[in-house]
mmCIF file of C-alpha atoms in Angstrom:
data_model
loop_
_atom_site.group_PDB
_atom_site.id
_atom_site.type_symbol
_atom_site.label_atom_id
_atom_site.label_comp_id
_atom_site.label_asym_id
_atom_site.label_seq_id
_atom_site.Cartn_x
_atom_site.Cartn_y
_atom_site.Cartn_z
ATOM 1 C CA MET A 1 -22.877 4.175 12.679
ATOM 2 C CA LYS A 2 -24.285 1.284 10.750
ATOM 3 C CA VAL A 3 -22.063 -1.119 8.792
ATOM 4 C CA VAL A 4 -23.130 -1.156 5.128
ATOM 5 C CA ALA A 5 -20.543 -3.629 3.822
ATOM 6 C CA SER A 6 -17.744 -5.747 5.218
ATOM 7 C CA PHE A 7 -15.053 -8.144 4.113
ATOM 8 C CA GLY A 8 -12.542 -9.891 6.355
ATOM 9 C CA ASP A 9 -11.617 -7.535 9.177
ATOM 10 C CA THR A 10 -12.802 -4.359 7.432
ATOM 11 C CA ALA A 11 -16.201 -2.736 7.740
ATOM 12 C CA LEU A 12 -17.488 0.081 5.554
ATOM 13 C CA TYR A 13 -19.894 2.669 6.830
ATOM 14 C CA ASN A 14 -22.121 5.049 4.899
ATOM 15 C CA SER A 15 -19.543 7.815 5.402
ATOM 16 C CA ASP A 16 -16.929 5.609 3.671
ATOM 17 C CA LEU A 17 -19.212 4.985 0.703
ATOM 18 C CA LEU A 18 -19.965 8.694 0.327
ATOM 19 C CA THR A 19 -16.268 9.365 -0.332
ATOM 20 C CA LEU A 20 -16.496 7.156 -3.428
ATOM 21 C CA SER A 21 -19.069 9.379 -5.086
ATOM 22 C CA SER A 22 -17.681 12.813 -4.298
ATOM 23 C CA PRO A 23 -14.481 14.687 -5.127
ATOM 24 C CA GLU A 24 -12.643 14.047 -1.859
ATOM 25 C CA TYR A 25 -10.180 11.638 -0.292
ATOM 26 C CA ILE A 26 -11.375 8.070 0.067
ATOM 27 C CA THR A 27 -11.172 6.709 3.594
ATOM 28 C CA ASP A 28 -8.688 4.257 5.071
ATOM 29 C CA ASN A 29 -11.543 1.748 5.317
ATOM 30 C CA VAL A 30 -12.115 1.809 1.543
ATOM 31 C CA ILE A 31 -8.426 1.189 0.876
ATOM 32 C CA SER A 32 -8.312 -1.510 3.557
ATOM 33 C CA LEU A 33 -11.343 -3.355 2.176
ATOM 34 C CA PHE A 34 -9.900 -3.390 -1.324
ATOM 35 C CA LEU A 35 -6.530 -4.667 -0.089
ATOM 36 C CA GLU A 36 -8.242 -7.448 1.875
ATOM 37 C CA ILE A 37 -9.974 -8.541 -1.331
ATOM 38 C CA LEU A 38 -6.593 -8.578 -3.106
ATOM 39 C CA ASN A 39 -5.200 -10.788 -0.321
ATOM 40 C CA GLU A 40 -7.850 -13.358 -1.179
ATOM 41 C CA GLU A 41 -6.935 -13.282 -4.874
ATOM 42 C CA CYS A 42 -3.291 -14.275 -4.560
ATOM 43 C CA GLU A 43 -1.730 -16.078 -1.612
ATOM 44 C CA GLU A 44 1.841 -15.093 -2.558
ATOM 45 C CA VAL A 45 1.065 -11.380 -2.296
ATOM 46 C CA PHE A 46 0.172 -9.762 1.013
ATOM 47 C CA SER A 47 -1.343 -6.308 1.385
ATOM 48 C CA ILE A 48 -1.029 -4.729 4.807
ATOM 49 C CA SER A 49 -3.955 -2.584 5.944
ATOM 50 C CA PRO A 50 -3.425 1.187 6.203
ATOM 51 C CA SER A 51 -3.833 1.175 9.993
ATOM 52 C CA VAL A 52 -1.209 -1.552 10.473
ATOM 53 C CA VAL A 53 1.204 0.204 8.088
ATOM 54 C CA GLN A 54 0.749 3.421 10.063
ATOM 55 C CA LEU A 55 1.493 1.590 13.298
ATOM 56 C CA MET A 56 4.552 -0.083 11.738
ATOM 57 C CA LYS A 57 5.793 3.269 10.454
ATOM 58 C CA LEU A 58 5.506 4.956 13.856
ATOM 59 C CA THR A 59 6.767 2.075 16.018
ATOM 60 C CA GLU A 60 10.160 2.411 17.647
ATOM 61 C CA PRO A 61 12.652 0.270 15.708
ATOM 62 C CA SER A 62 13.538 -1.678 18.873
ATOM 63 C CA MET A 63 9.911 -2.891 19.109
ATOM 64 C CA LEU A 64 9.274 -3.774 15.448
ATOM 65 C CA VAL A 65 10.182 -7.447 15.447
ATOM 66 C CA GLU A 66 8.399 -8.110 18.713
ATOM 67 C CA MET A 67 5.203 -6.447 17.510
ATOM 68 C CA PHE A 68 5.040 -7.514 13.852
ATOM 69 C CA ALA A 69 6.912 -10.812 13.442
ATOM 70 C CA GLY A 70 3.536 -12.566 13.516
ATOM 71 C CA LEU A 71 2.646 -11.094 10.124
ATOM 72 C CA GLY A 72 5.138 -13.501 8.506
ATOM 73 C CA LEU A 73 6.098 -10.989 5.819
ATOM 74 C CA SER A 74 9.156 -12.981 4.722
ATOM 75 C CA GLU A 75 6.820 -15.753 3.496
ATOM 76 C CA TYR A 76 5.357 -13.565 0.731
ATOM 77 C CA LYS A 77 6.895 -12.801 -2.650
ATOM 78 C CA ILE A 78 5.316 -9.335 -2.696
ATOM 79 C CA VAL A 79 4.152 -7.150 0.191
ATOM 80 C CA LEU A 80 2.082 -4.024 -0.481
ATOM 81 C CA CYS A 81 2.006 -1.153 2.023
ATOM 82 C CA PRO A 82 -0.207 1.909 1.560
ATOM 83 C CA ILE A 83 1.808 4.847 2.909
ATOM 84 C CA ASN A 84 0.246 7.996 4.352
ATOM 85 C CA ASP A 85 2.133 11.153 5.283
ATOM 86 C CA SER A 86 0.470 11.364 8.710
ATOM 87 C CA ARG A 87 2.666 11.337 11.796
ATOM 88 C CA SER A 88 -0.318 11.053 14.149
ATOM 89 C CA THR A 89 -1.009 8.016 16.296
ATOM 90 C CA THR A 90 -4.456 9.220 17.310
ATOM 91 C CA SER A 91 -6.230 10.802 14.339
ATOM 92 C CA GLN A 92 -7.429 8.727 11.402
ATOM 93 C CA MET A 93 -7.967 11.844 9.284
ATOM 94 C CA SER A 94 -4.604 13.592 9.735
ATOM 95 C CA GLY A 95 -2.794 12.633 6.521
ATOM 96 C CA GLN A 96 -2.925 14.445 3.200
ATOM 97 C CA HIS A 97 -1.571 11.911 0.710
ATOM 98 C CA TRP A 98 -1.391 8.175 -0.027
ATOM 99 C CA SER A 99 1.276 6.324 -1.980
ATOM 100 C CA LEU A 100 2.202 2.648 -2.254
ATOM 101 C CA LEU A 101 5.307 0.798 -1.146
ATOM 102 C CA CYS A 102 5.835 -2.523 -2.918
ATOM 103 C CA TYR A 103 8.356 -4.994 -1.465
ATOM 104 C CA ILE A 104 9.663 -7.606 -3.935
ATOM 105 C CA ARG A 105 11.353 -10.432 -2.026
ATOM 106 C CA ASP A 106 13.334 -11.864 -4.969
ATOM 107 C CA GLN A 107 14.877 -8.454 -5.667
ATOM 108 C CA SER A 108 15.379 -7.353 -2.037
ATOM 109 C CA THR A 109 13.833 -4.100 -3.194
ATOM 110 C CA VAL A 110 11.012 -1.804 -2.194
ATOM 111 C CA PHE A 111 9.468 0.313 -4.923
ATOM 112 C CA HIS A 112 7.797 3.576 -4.010
ATOM 113 C CA ILE A 113 4.842 4.280 -6.280
ATOM 114 C CA ASP A 114 3.582 7.822 -5.764
ATOM 115 C CA SER A 115 0.924 9.562 -7.863
ATOM 116 C CA LEU A 116 2.206 12.948 -6.637
ATOM 117 C CA ASN A 117 5.825 12.541 -7.705
ATOM 118 C CA ALA A 118 7.779 11.865 -4.507
ATOM 119 C CA PHE A 119 5.473 13.597 -2.014
ATOM 120 C CA ASN A 120 5.750 10.739 0.477
ATOM 121 C CA ALA A 121 9.510 10.226 0.076
ATOM 122 C CA ALA A 122 10.282 10.840 3.767
ATOM 123 C CA GLU A 123 7.560 8.464 4.949
ATOM 124 C CA THR A 124 8.736 5.870 2.453
ATOM 125 C CA LYS A 125 12.289 5.978 3.809
ATOM 126 C CA VAL A 126 11.002 5.406 7.337
ATOM 127 C CA MET A 127 8.793 2.505 6.270
ATOM 128 C CA ALA A 128 11.492 0.944 4.057
ATOM 129 C CA SER A 129 13.925 1.108 6.968
ATOM 130 C CA ASN A 130 11.381 -0.506 9.278
ATOM 131 C CA LEU A 131 10.681 -3.249 6.735
ATOM 132 C CA SER A 132 14.431 -3.889 6.475
ATOM 133 C CA LEU A 133 14.633 -4.349 10.242
ATOM 134 C CA LEU A 134 11.535 -6.524 10.330
ATOM 135 C CA LEU A 135 12.686 -8.740 7.445
ATOM 136 C CA GLY A 136 16.288 -8.865 8.646
ATOM 137 C CA GLN A 137 17.752 -7.805 5.304
ATOM 138 C CA THR A 138 19.053 -4.696 3.586
ATOM 139 C CA LEU A 139 16.543 -3.438 1.049
ATOM 140 C CA LYS A 140 17.154 -1.240 -1.971
ATOM 141 C CA CYS A 141 14.583 1.546 -2.283
ATOM 142 C CA LYS A 142 13.593 2.850 -5.728
ATOM 143 C CA ASN A 143 10.989 5.282 -6.979
ATOM 144 C CA LEU A 144 8.836 3.859 -9.745
ATOM 145 C CA CYS A 145 7.438 5.958 -12.570
ATOM 146 C CA CYS A 146 3.642 5.864 -12.470
ATOM 147 C CA ALA A 147 0.480 7.699 -13.473
ATOM 148 C CA GLN A 148 0.205 11.075 -11.755
ATOM 149 C CA GLN A 149 -3.010 12.373 -10.242
ATOM 150 C CA LYS A 150 -4.526 15.491 -11.724
ATOM 151 C CA ASN A 151 -6.174 16.797 -8.553
ATOM 152 C CA GLY A 152 -5.607 16.911 -4.807
ATOM 153 C CA TYR A 153 -7.741 13.950 -3.743
ATOM 154 C CA ASP A 154 -7.365 10.900 -6.032
ATOM 155 C CA CYS A 155 -4.248 9.479 -4.340
ATOM 156 C CA GLY A 156 -6.193 6.686 -2.600
ATOM 157 C CA ILE A 157 -7.791 5.609 -5.878
ATOM 158 C CA HIS A 158 -4.332 5.539 -7.459
ATOM 159 C CA VAL A 159 -3.029 3.334 -4.612
ATOM 160 C CA ILE A 160 -5.898 0.891 -5.190
ATOM 161 C CA TYR A 161 -5.248 0.902 -8.946
ATOM 162 C CA PHE A 162 -1.491 0.358 -8.528
ATOM 163 C CA ALA A 163 -2.021 -2.468 -6.029
ATOM 164 C CA ARG A 164 -4.519 -4.147 -8.358
ATOM 165 C CA GLU A 165 -2.161 -3.896 -11.349
ATOM 166 C CA ILE A 166 0.738 -5.362 -9.358
ATOM 167 C CA VAL A 167 -1.366 -8.331 -8.228
ATOM 168 C CA LYS A 168 -2.750 -8.825 -11.737
ATOM 169 C CA SER A 169 0.750 -8.744 -13.217
ATOM 170 C CA PHE A 170 2.081 -11.142 -10.592
ATOM 171 C CA LYS A 171 -0.735 -13.616 -11.176
ATOM 172 C CA LEU A 172 0.073 -13.664 -14.911
ATOM 173 C CA SER A 173 3.860 -13.959 -14.737
ATOM 174 C CA LYS A 174 4.635 -14.926 -11.094
ATOM 175 C CA THR A 175 6.808 -11.836 -10.819
ATOM 176 C CA PHE A 176 6.608 -8.076 -10.801
ATOM 177 C CA ASP A 177 9.675 -6.538 -12.339
ATOM 178 C CA PRO A 178 9.162 -2.892 -13.287
ATOM 179 C CA GLY A 179 10.681 -2.026 -16.627
ATOM 180 C CA ARG A 180 10.812 -5.628 -17.837
ATOM 181 C CA ASN A 181 8.266 -8.034 -19.281
ATOM 182 C CA GLY A 182 5.836 -5.260 -20.184
ATOM 183 C CA HIS A 183 5.179 -4.172 -16.591
ATOM 184 C CA SER A 184 4.227 -0.677 -17.632
ATOM 185 C CA ALA A 185 0.671 -0.925 -16.327
ATOM 186 C CA LEU A 186 1.399 1.677 -13.662
ATOM 187 C CA ILE A 187 2.173 4.406 -16.170
ATOM 188 C CA PRO A 188 -1.129 4.753 -18.115
ATOM 189 C CA LEU A 189 -3.348 7.571 -17.020
ATOM 190 C CA LEU A 190 -6.369 6.596 -14.990
#
């Protein structure tokens, strides 16, 4: 396979690009590339790649700090985690749905933003618990009202949109506080 585009640690292949022009799921690589670009836009917000989030989600709690302390998550005001419902450690194509977990340090809260209601609720609880252990603090977990997808494949595009709106909002006001200060950008239909 030939690399057709790359940014940071992410490479896109022709097969990744094809998912952008057809009615199907976008690939992990597309989401990862976009999140890497967001990381360059705002140093106080950190987006974790889908593959690292998957590894964090499936890692035994006793190993979390040892494996992921180097990410320095407590240094960031906002951490974005794309969540997939896959439980596989071997197959990149095993999940059916993406949602976004947004950690807000100042609120000790993670917001679950899911374009298919609460489809990924179980995965979110696991990841929120793992983030709590990794950050060494108790986190509140809340579902956030957001735009809902109208088909079975646009969840990845919604995750990218939600992540972009959170970063854009944070850059303008140095906070992201759903329900206050006009942070309703996640509700409009795409």
